[in-house]
Coordinates of C-alpha atoms in Angstrom, one line a residue:
M174 CA 2.1 14.2 -22.5
R175 CA 0.7 11.1 -20.6
G176 CA 4.3 9.4 -20.6
E177 CA 5.9 12.6 -19.2
K178 CA 3.2 13.0 -16.4
L179 CA 3.6 9.3 -15.6
F180 CA 7.4 9.9 -15.3
K181 CA 6.9 12.9 -13.0
N182 CA 4.4 11.2 -10.9
T183 CA 6.5 8.1 -10.6
V184 CA 9.8 10.0 -9.7
V185 CA 8.3 12.4 -7.3
G186 CA 6.0 9.5 -5.9
V187 CA 9.1 7.1 -5.2
L188 CA 11.0 10.1 -3.6
S189 CA 8.1 10.9 -1.5
Q190 CA 7.3 7.5 -0.3
A191 CA 11.0 6.7 0.2
I192 CA 11.1 9.7 2.5
S193 CA 7.9 9.0 4.2
A194 CA 8.9 5.3 4.8
L195 CA 12.4 6.4 6.0
T196 CA 11.0 9.0 8.3
A197 CA 8.5 6.5 9.7
A198 CA 11.3 3.9 10.2
I199 CA 13.3 6.5 12.3
V200 CA 10.4 7.6 14.4
Q201 CA 9.7 3.8 14.9
L202 CA 13.4 3.2 16.1
V203 CA 13.2 6.0 18.3
F204 CA 9.9 4.8 19.7
I205 CA 11.4 1.4 20.4
R206 CA 14.2 3.1 22.2
F207 CA 12.3 5.4 24.4
M208 CA 8.9 3.7 25.0
I209 CA 7.9 0.5 26.5
K210 CA 7.1 -2.6 24.5
E211 CA 3.4 -2.6 25.3
Y212 CA 3.1 0.9 23.9
L213 CA 4.7 -0.2 20.7
G214 CA 2.2 -3.1 20.4
A215 CA -0.8 -0.8 21.2
K216 CA 0.6 1.6 18.5
S217 CA 0.4 -1.3 15.8
L218 CA -2.9 -2.8 17.2
F219 CA -4.9 0.4 17.4
S220 CA -3.9 1.5 13.8
N221 CA -5.0 -1.9 12.6
I222 CA -8.4 -1.6 14.4
L223 CA -8.9 1.9 12.7
D224 CA -8.1 0.3 9.4
F225 CA -11.3 -1.7 10.1
L226 CA -13.3 1.4 10.9
S227 CA -12.2 3.0 7.8
L228 CA -14.2 0.6 5.9
A229 CA -17.0 3.2 6.4
E230 CA -15.1 5.0 3.5
L231 CA -16.4 2.3 1.2
G232 CA -13.7 2.9 -1.3
I233 CA -15.3 6.2 -2.4
G234 CA -12.0 7.7 -3.0
L235 CA -11.1 5.4 -5.9
V236 CA -14.7 5.7 -7.3
L237 CA -14.5 9.4 -7.2
V238 CA -11.2 9.5 -9.1
Y239 CA -12.6 7.1 -11.7
S240 CA -15.7 9.1 -12.2
M241 CA -13.6 12.3 -13.0
Y242 CA -11.6 10.8 -15.8
Q243 CA -14.3 11.5 -18.5
P244 CA -15.4 15.0 -17.4
L245 CA -11.7 16.0 -17.2
A246 CA -11.1 14.7 -20.8
E247 CA -14.1 16.6 -21.9
K248 CA -13.3 19.6 -19.7
N249 CA -16.8 19.4 -18.3
E250 CA -16.6 21.7 -15.4
R251 CA -20.2 21.6 -14.3
K252 CA -20.0 17.6 -13.9
L253 CA -16.8 17.9 -11.8
I254 CA -18.4 20.6 -9.6
A255 CA -21.4 18.2 -9.1
L256 CA -19.2 15.3 -8.3
T257 CA -17.2 17.3 -5.9
Q258 CA -20.2 18.5 -3.9
F259 CA -21.6 15.0 -3.9
Y260 CA -18.5 13.6 -2.3
R261 CA -18.1 16.5 0.1
K262 CA -21.4 15.4 1.8
A263 CA -20.3 11.6 1.6
Y264 CA -16.9 12.4 3.4
H265 CA -18.3 14.4 6.1
L266 CA -20.7 11.5 6.7
I267 CA -17.9 8.9 6.7
A268 CA -16.0 11.1 9.4
A269 CA -18.9 11.0 11.5
M270 CA -19.5 7.3 11.0
V271 CA -15.8 6.5 11.7
F272 CA -15.7 8.5 14.9
G273 CA -19.2 7.1 16.2
S274 CA -18.0 3.6 15.5
G275 CA -14.9 4.1 17.4
L276 CA -16.7 5.4 20.4
C277 CA -18.9 2.4 20.4
L278 CA -15.8 0.1 20.2
M279 CA -14.1 1.7 23.1
P280 CA -15.7 -0.3 25.8
F281 CA -14.7 -3.6 24.2
L282 CA -11.0 -2.9 23.7
S283 CA -10.3 -5.5 26.3
F284 CA -11.4 -8.2 23.9
F285 CA -8.2 -7.4 21.7
I286 CA -5.9 -7.0 24.7
E287 CA -5.6 -9.9 27.1
N288 CA -4.2 -7.7 29.9
M289 CA -5.4 -4.1 29.6
E290 CA -3.5 -3.1 32.5
S291 CA -0.2 -3.7 30.7
V292 CA -1.1 -0.7 28.4
P293 CA -1.4 2.4 30.5
H294 CA -4.4 4.8 29.6
A295 CA -5.2 2.3 26.7
R296 CA -8.6 3.8 26.0
L297 CA -7.5 7.4 25.9
I298 CA -4.7 6.4 23.5
F299 CA -7.3 4.8 21.3
F300 CA -9.4 7.8 21.5
M301 CA -6.6 10.1 20.2
Y302 CA -6.1 7.6 17.3
L303 CA -9.8 7.9 16.6
V304 CA -9.8 11.6 16.4
S305 CA -6.8 11.5 14.1
S306 CA -8.3 9.0 11.8
A307 CA -11.8 10.7 11.6
S308 CA -10.4 14.1 11.1
S309 CA -8.4 12.8 7.9
Y310 CA -11.7 12.7 5.9
L311 CA -12.6 16.3 6.5
F312 CA -10.6 18.0 3.8
V313 CA -9.8 15.3 1.2
Y314 CA -12.8 15.5 -1.4
K315 CA -11.2 18.1 -3.5
Q316 CA -7.9 16.6 -3.6
S317 CA -9.2 13.7 -6.0
I318 CA -9.2 15.9 -8.9
L319 CA -5.4 16.0 -8.6
N320 CA -5.0 12.3 -8.8
A321 CA -7.7 12.0 -11.7
D322 CA -5.8 14.6 -13.7
Q323 CA -2.5 12.9 -13.3
R324 CA -1.2 15.5 -11.0
I325 CA -0.6 13.2 -8.0
Y326 CA 2.9 14.4 -7.8
I327 CA 1.6 17.5 -6.1
T328 CA 0.1 15.3 -3.4
H329 CA 3.4 13.6 -3.0
L330 CA 5.4 16.9 -2.5
F331 CA 3.0 17.8 0.3
S332 CA 3.3 14.4 1.9
M333 CA 7.0 14.6 1.6
A334 CA 7.3 17.9 3.4
F335 CA 4.8 17.0 6.2
S336 CA 6.6 13.6 6.7
I337 CA 9.8 15.4 7.5
I338 CA 8.2 18.0 9.7
Q339 CA 6.3 15.3 11.6
C340 CA 9.3 13.1 12.1
V341 CA 11.4 15.9 13.7
L342 CA 8.5 17.0 16.0
Q343 CA 7.7 13.3 17.2
I344 CA 11.5 12.6 17.8
I345 CA 11.7 15.8 19.8
V346 CA 8.7 14.6 21.8
L347 CA 9.7 11.0 22.4
V348 CA 13.2 12.0 23.6
S349 CA 11.9 14.5 26.0
G350 CA 11.5 13.4 29.6
S351 CA 7.7 14.1 29.9
K352 CA 5.5 11.4 31.2
Y353 CA 2.9 12.5 28.6
K354 CA 5.1 12.2 25.6
F355 CA 3.1 9.4 23.9
F356 CA 0.0 11.8 24.0
Y357 CA 2.0 14.7 22.6
Y358 CA 3.4 12.2 19.9
L359 CA -0.3 11.5 18.9
I360 CA -1.2 15.2 19.1
V361 CA 1.5 15.9 16.5
Q362 CA 0.3 13.2 14.3
T363 CA -3.4 14.5 14.2
V364 CA -2.3 18.2 13.6
M365 CA -0.1 17.1 10.7
V366 CA -2.7 15.2 9.1
V367 CA -5.4 18.0 9.1
F368 CA -3.0 20.7 8.3
K369 CA -1.7 18.8 5.2
N370 CA -5.1 18.0 3.9
F371 CA -6.2 21.6 4.5
L372 CA -3.2 23.0 2.5
L373 CA -3.8 20.4 -0.3
T374 CA -7.5 21.4 -0.7
R375 CA -6.4 25.0 -1.0
K376 CA -4.0 24.0 -3.7
A377 CA -6.7 22.1 -5.6
E378 CA -9.0 25.2 -5.3
R379 CA -6.2 27.4 -6.8
L380 CA -5.5 25.0 -9.9
Y381 CA -9.2 24.4 -10.4
P382 CA -10.9 27.6 -9.3
F383 CA -14.3 26.4 -10.7
L384 CA -14.5 24.0 -7.6
N385 CA -15.1 27.1 -5.4
S386 CA -18.5 27.7 -7.2
R387 CA -21.3 28.2 -4.7
E388 CA -23.8 27.2 -7.3
K389 CA -25.6 23.8 -6.4
I390 CA -25.3 21.3 -9.4
L391 CA -26.9 17.9 -8.8
L392 CA -26.0 14.7 -10.3
T393 CA -28.6 12.9 -12.4
K394 CA -30.4 9.8 -11.0
D395 CA -28.6 7.5 -13.5
E396 CA -25.2 9.2 -12.5
K397 CA -25.9 8.6 -8.8
K398 CA -27.0 5.0 -9.6
A399 CA -23.7 4.3 -11.4
I400 CA -21.8 5.6 -8.4
Y401 CA -23.7 3.7 -5.9
K402 CA -23.1 0.5 -8.0
N403 CA -19.4 1.3 -8.1
V404 CA -19.3 2.1 -4.4
F405 CA -21.0 -1.3 -3.5
A406 CA -18.5 -3.3 -5.4
M407 CA -15.7 -1.2 -4.1
F408 CA -16.8 -1.6 -0.7
N409 CA -16.5 -5.3 -0.9
H410 CA -12.9 -4.9 -2.3
R411 CA -12.0 -2.7 0.5
V412 CA -13.4 -5.3 3.0
G413 CA -11.0 -7.8 1.4
A414 CA -8.1 -5.4 1.5
V415 CA -8.5 -4.5 5.0
V416 CA -9.0 -8.0 6.2
L417 CA -5.8 -9.0 4.5
G418 CA -3.9 -6.1 5.7
S419 CA -5.3 -5.6 9.3
T420 CA -6.3 -9.0 10.7
D421 CA -2.8 -10.1 11.2
N422 CA -2.1 -7.7 14.2
L423 CA -5.6 -8.5 15.7
L424 CA -4.9 -12.2 15.5
I425 CA -1.3 -11.9 16.9
S426 CA -2.7 -9.6 19.7
K427 CA -5.5 -12.1 20.5
F428 CA -3.6 -15.4 20.2
I429 CA 0.0 -14.5 20.7
G430 CA 0.2 -11.2 22.6
I431 CA 0.1 -7.5 22.1
I432 CA 3.9 -7.3 22.5
Y433 CA 4.3 -9.3 19.2
C434 CA 2.2 -6.7 17.4
G435 CA 5.0 -4.2 18.1
F436 CA 7.7 -6.8 16.9
Y437 CA 5.8 -7.5 13.7
G438 CA 5.3 -3.9 13.2
N439 CA 9.1 -3.7 13.0
F440 CA 9.2 -6.1 10.0
K441 CA 6.2 -4.2 8.5
M442 CA 8.3 -1.1 8.6
I443 CA 11.0 -2.8 6.5
V444 CA 8.3 -4.0 4.1
N445 CA 7.0 -0.4 4.0
L446 CA 10.6 0.7 3.0
L447 CA 10.5 -1.8 0.1
N448 CA 7.2 -0.7 -1.0
A449 CA 8.6 2.9 -1.2
F450 CA 10.5 1.9 -4.2
I451 CA 7.6 0.0 -5.8
S452 CA 4.1 1.0 -4.9
Q453 CA 4.3 4.6 -5.9
F454 CA 5.2 3.6 -9.5
F455 CA 1.9 1.6 -9.7
N456 CA 0.0 4.4 -8.0
A457 CA 1.3 7.0 -10.5
M458 CA 0.5 4.7 -13.2
L459 CA -3.2 4.3 -12.3
S460 CA -4.5 7.5 -13.7
S461 CA -2.4 7.2 -16.7
V462 CA -3.8 3.7 -17.4
G463 CA -7.3 4.9 -16.7
N464 CA -6.8 7.6 -19.4
M465 CA -5.2 5.1 -21.8
S466 CA -8.0 2.6 -21.5
A467 CA -10.5 5.4 -22.2
L468 CA -8.7 6.7 -25.3
E469 CA -6.6 3.8 -26.8
S470 CA -7.1 0.5 -28.4
K471 CA -7.1 -2.7 -26.4
D472 CA -3.9 -3.9 -28.2
T473 CA -2.1 -0.7 -27.0
V474 CA -3.3 -1.3 -23.4
Y475 CA -2.2 -4.9 -23.6
K476 CA 1.3 -4.1 -24.6
T477 CA 1.7 -1.8 -22.0
F478 CA 0.3 -4.4 -19.5
K479 CA 2.7 -7.0 -20.7
Y480 CA 5.9 -5.1 -20.1
L481 CA 4.7 -3.6 -16.7
H482 CA 3.9 -7.1 -15.5
F483 CA 7.3 -8.4 -16.2
L484 CA 8.8 -5.2 -14.5
S485 CA 6.5 -6.1 -11.4
F486 CA 7.8 -9.7 -11.3
W487 CA 11.4 -8.5 -11.5
M488 CA 11.1 -5.8 -8.8
H489 CA 9.1 -8.0 -6.4
T490 CA 11.4 -11.1 -6.8
F491 CA 14.5 -9.0 -5.9
C492 CA 12.8 -7.2 -3.0
T493 CA 11.4 -10.4 -1.6
V494 CA 14.6 -12.1 -1.6
A495 CA 16.4 -9.2 -0.1
F496 CA 13.8 -9.0 2.7
I497 CA 13.9 -12.7 3.6
E498 CA 17.9 -12.7 3.7
L499 CA 18.3 -9.3 5.4
A500 CA 15.3 -8.4 7.6
N501 CA 16.5 -10.1 10.8
P502 CA 20.2 -9.0 10.6
V503 CA 19.5 -5.6 9.7
L504 CA 16.9 -5.1 12.3
M505 CA 19.1 -6.7 15.1
R506 CA 22.2 -4.4 14.1
V507 CA 20.1 -1.2 13.8
L508 CA 18.5 -1.9 17.2
T509 CA 21.9 -2.6 18.7
L510 CA 23.1 0.7 17.5
M511 CA 20.0 2.5 19.0
G512 CA 21.1 1.0 22.4
V513 CA 18.0 -1.3 22.6
E514 CA 18.5 -4.1 25.2
D515 CA 17.7 -7.7 24.5
V516 CA 17.5 -7.1 20.8
Q517 CA 17.1 -10.8 20.0
S518 CA 13.8 -10.9 21.5
Y519 CA 12.6 -8.6 18.6
G520 CA 13.6 -11.0 15.9
F521 CA 11.4 -13.8 14.2
T522 CA 12.4 -17.3 13.1
F523 CA 13.1 -18.0 9.5
P524 CA 9.8 -19.7 8.7
T525 CA 7.9 -16.5 10.0
I526 CA 10.3 -14.2 7.9
L527 CA 9.7 -16.5 4.9
M528 CA 5.9 -16.3 5.3
I529 CA 6.0 -12.4 5.5
G530 CA 8.3 -12.3 2.6
L531 CA 5.9 -14.5 0.5
N532 CA 3.0 -12.5 1.7
F533 CA 4.8 -9.4 0.4
Y534 CA 5.5 -11.1 -3.0
M535 CA 2.0 -12.3 -3.4
I536 CA 0.4 -8.9 -2.8
G537 CA 3.1 -7.3 -5.1
I538 CA 2.8 -9.7 -8.0
R539 CA -0.9 -8.8 -8.2
K540 CA -0.4 -5.1 -8.4
V541 CA -0.3 -4.7 -12.3
P542 CA -3.5 -6.9 -13.0
L543 CA -5.3 -5.1 -10.0
T544 CA -4.1 -1.6 -11.2
F545 CA -5.3 -2.2 -14.9
K546 CA -8.6 -3.7 -13.5
E547 CA -9.3 -0.7 -11.0
A548 CA -8.3 1.9 -13.7
M549 CA -10.6 0.4 -16.3
G550 CA -13.4 0.6 -13.8
L551 CA -14.0 -3.3 -13.7
L552 CA -15.0 -3.3 -9.9
W553 CA -18.4 -4.8 -10.3
Y554 CA -17.4 -8.1 -11.9
D555 CA -15.4 -9.7 -8.8
R556 CA -17.4 -7.8 -6.2
Y557 CA -17.9 -11.0 -4.0
K558 CA -14.3 -12.3 -4.4
P559 CA -13.0 -10.1 -1.6
I560 CA -15.6 -11.4 1.0
I561 CA -14.6 -15.1 0.2
E562 CA -11.1 -14.1 0.4
A563 CA -11.5 -12.4 3.8
V564 CA -13.5 -15.4 5.2
L565 CA -10.7 -17.7 4.0
N566 CA -8.1 -15.6 5.4
V567 CA -9.5 -15.6 9.0
V568 CA -10.4 -19.3 9.0
V569 CA -7.2 -20.6 7.6
S570 CA -5.1 -18.2 9.7
I571 CA -6.8 -19.2 13.0
A572 CA -6.4 -22.9 12.1
A573 CA -2.7 -22.6 11.2
I574 CA -1.8 -20.9 14.3
Q575 CA -2.4 -23.9 16.2
K576 CA 0.3 -25.8 14.3
M577 CA 2.7 -23.0 13.0
G578 CA 2.3 -20.3 15.5
I579 CA 2.7 -16.7 14.4
A580 CA 3.9 -18.0 10.9
G581 CA 0.4 -19.6 10.5
I582 CA -1.2 -16.1 10.5
F583 CA 0.8 -15.2 7.4
F584 CA 0.2 -18.5 5.8
G585 CA -3.4 -17.9 6.0
T586 CA -3.2 -14.6 4.2
I587 CA -1.1 -16.2 1.4
F588 CA -3.4 -19.1 1.0
S589 CA -6.5 -16.9 0.7
M590 CA -4.8 -14.7 -2.1
A591 CA -3.7 -17.8 -4.0
A592 CA -7.1 -19.3 -3.8
T593 CA -9.0 -16.0 -5.0
S594 CA -7.3 -12.9 -6.1
L595 CA -4.2 -14.4 -7.8
W596 CA -6.5 -15.8 -10.6
V597 CA -9.8 -14.0 -10.2
E598 CA -8.4 -10.5 -10.8
P599 CA -6.5 -11.3 -14.1
L600 CA -9.6 -13.3 -15.2
V601 CA -11.9 -10.2 -15.0
L602 CA -9.3 -8.0 -16.6
F603 CA -8.9 -10.2 -19.6
R604 CA -12.6 -11.2 -19.9
H605 CA -14.2 -7.7 -19.5
G606 CA -11.3 -5.2 -20.1
L607 CA -8.8 -6.5 -22.5
K608 CA -11.1 -8.9 -24.0
R609 CA -8.6 -11.6 -25.0
S610 CA -7.5 -15.0 -24.2
M611 CA -5.5 -15.6 -21.0
G612 CA -3.2 -18.4 -22.4
E613 CA -0.2 -16.2 -23.0
F614 CA -0.7 -14.5 -19.5
W615 CA -0.9 -17.8 -17.6
G616 CA 2.1 -19.3 -19.4
K617 CA 4.2 -16.4 -18.2
E618 CA 2.6 -16.0 -14.8
F619 CA 3.4 -19.7 -14.0
V620 CA 7.2 -19.1 -15.2
Y621 CA 7.5 -15.9 -13.1
L622 CA 6.1 -17.7 -10.1
A623 CA 8.4 -20.6 -10.5
F624 CA 11.5 -18.5 -11.1
S625 CA 10.8 -16.3 -8.0
G626 CA 10.4 -19.4 -6.0
G627 CA 13.7 -20.7 -7.2
M628 CA 15.5 -17.5 -6.7
I629 CA 14.3 -17.4 -3.0
A630 CA 15.6 -21.0 -2.5
L631 CA 18.9 -20.5 -4.5
T632 CA 19.8 -17.2 -2.8
H633 CA 19.0 -18.6 0.8
Y634 CA 21.2 -21.6 -0.1
A635 CA 24.2 -19.4 -1.2
D636 CA 23.7 -17.3 1.9
I637 CA 23.9 -20.1 4.2
R638 CA 26.8 -22.1 2.4
L639 CA 29.0 -19.0 1.7
V640 CA 28.3 -16.4 4.4
D641 CA 27.2 -18.5 7.3
N642 CA 29.1 -21.7 6.9
A643 CA 32.2 -20.8 4.9
L644 CA 33.0 -17.2 5.9
R645 CA 31.2 -17.3 9.2
L646 CA 30.6 -13.5 8.9
T647 CA 28.4 -11.5 11.7
G648 CA 27.5 -8.0 12.2
W649 CA 27.7 -5.6 9.1
P650 CA 30.1 -7.9 7.2
E651 CA 27.4 -10.4 7.2
I652 CA 24.9 -7.8 6.1
F653 CA 26.9 -6.6 3.3
A654 CA 27.8 -10.0 2.1
K655 CA 24.3 -11.0 1.9
L656 CA 23.1 -7.8 0.4
G657 CA 25.6 -8.5 -2.5
I658 CA 24.4 -12.0 -3.1
C659 CA 20.8 -10.6 -3.1
I660 CA 21.8 -7.9 -5.6
I661 CA 23.9 -10.0 -8.0
L662 CA 22.3 -13.5 -8.0
P663 CA 18.6 -12.9 -8.8
N664 CA 18.9 -9.9 -10.9
A665 CA 21.8 -11.4 -13.1
L666 CA 19.9 -14.6 -13.6
I667 CA 16.7 -12.8 -14.5
A668 CA 18.5 -10.6 -17.0
L669 CA 20.2 -13.8 -18.5
C670 CA 17.0 -15.9 -18.6
F671 CA 14.6 -13.2 -19.9
C672 CA 16.8 -11.0 -22.1
R673 CA 15.4 -12.5 -25.3
M674 CA 11.7 -12.3 -24.2
K675 CA 9.8 -9.5 -26.1
E676 CA 8.8 -7.7 -22.7
F677 CA 12.4 -7.3 -21.7
G678 CA 13.3 -5.2 -24.8
E679 CA 10.0 -3.2 -24.7
L680 CA 10.4 -2.4 -21.0
F681 CA 13.9 -0.8 -21.5
T682 CA 12.7 0.9 -24.7
A683 CA 9.8 2.4 -22.8
I684 CA 12.0 3.6 -20.0
G685 CA 14.6 5.0 -22.5
H686 CA 11.7 6.9 -24.0
I687 CA 10.2 8.5 -20.9
V688 CA 13.8 9.4 -19.6
F689 CA 15.4 10.5 -22.8
K690 CA 12.1 11.1 -25.0
K691 CA 13.2 9.2 -27.9
N692 CA 12.7 5.9 -29.6
K693 CA 9.0 5.9 -28.7
P694 CA 7.6 2.3 -28.8
Q695 CA 4.0 1.8 -29.9
A696 CA 2.5 1.3 -26.5
I697 CA 4.1 4.6 -25.3
E698 CA 3.4 6.3 -28.7
S699 CA -0.3 5.8 -28.1
A700 CA 0.0 6.5 -24.4
G701 CA 2.0 9.7 -24.6

């Protein structure tokens, strides 16, 4: 059953994320075509500022999902009601804190934007983003039970539908001749967020009618203490994640210029499209791993971990190679088709593209250890790691800007992850979760990292020698030729070099079982 739910969550999740990323990319391209560059930069910058304000959420969402695993397995409805009522109060308080913090920040927006006059109505635009962000917390507390009960596919289906509707409405607004079209664009965004969360809440109430109970059920003192402990740990992790993901645009705006925030947003859009085919698998996996770790042996969990870690290495190596080689030419060609003038100004140099690609890879290769660590509730043991990582990121990024320019910002992010998360997260997982030696893991991790680096260098060399120098292709022929090399070279070498490794066989056996429901391996047998 768990394997089937994982398959359903994964398929629907990937489809939903792909559609969401695709619709966002379409809207982004239309935005570039019909709006000024300064608005494009402001859009990116304000979204990142609000990511910082979302720290008020403290990571409560993940803690709530984790706290529901056990009562769901035990069918303890009273405990689930108590948890939902507790988190309802918490989320309403969070909405108020985000909104209040944003209002306090509005007078200081000029600190992040060197030339405020270049962005017409900047404070009003920020206020509209703030309303959208704060309102998103009002109806989410009951949705967590869908994720905890491995029904995240329901959330994905709603997200997919609303992404399409929002895309259509925002495009209509952007191509209109109204001078207020950016404000209408933001109104559509806010209404869609609120309406989607409201409908998802009603769906959760229908599936779990006991959540509608008006009886006040309180958590015990010990239960609240455990929640507060996990929330404190999760807050630190949220700080690290937000700093890693959101300081880039702030530093770009402050030291390079707000227009470049918009340019980076275009490449971030491509990264999001790649994540559409990767991230949702691991998001869907989270509840299944949490359930498995609570009910199955450590050996079963470890076997599943090993082949998923190998899958993560394979997927992120291929996607990183493809991004580094194709991001610039694809973006230039698409913007040209959209009728955008001076498309070359939207591109980045190869060192910057390489840093963005390595940043994507570093975040990706951490996903499996991080997913298992979070699903097993091991948030407390590395609670100070994100703070150290965040400080390193900011300090190194600012220092690197002086010598490397915009590429230095991404170098700082990569350096901070390599110095902390890349080894601390697996250490916590193995020491406190899997309770086994890390020798085998580190041996394979170093092989994976070295092989990925080799594939990036080899593919880039092949593209330069064959496509750029020998064939001298440009435009779409260049893109298709490089795409062919990116698909064939790294994937063929990974299959050839790792085909005899145990994880390779277990991975395809597991996929075969989930798809065809036969030849169930031990890790899936226990997990199913």
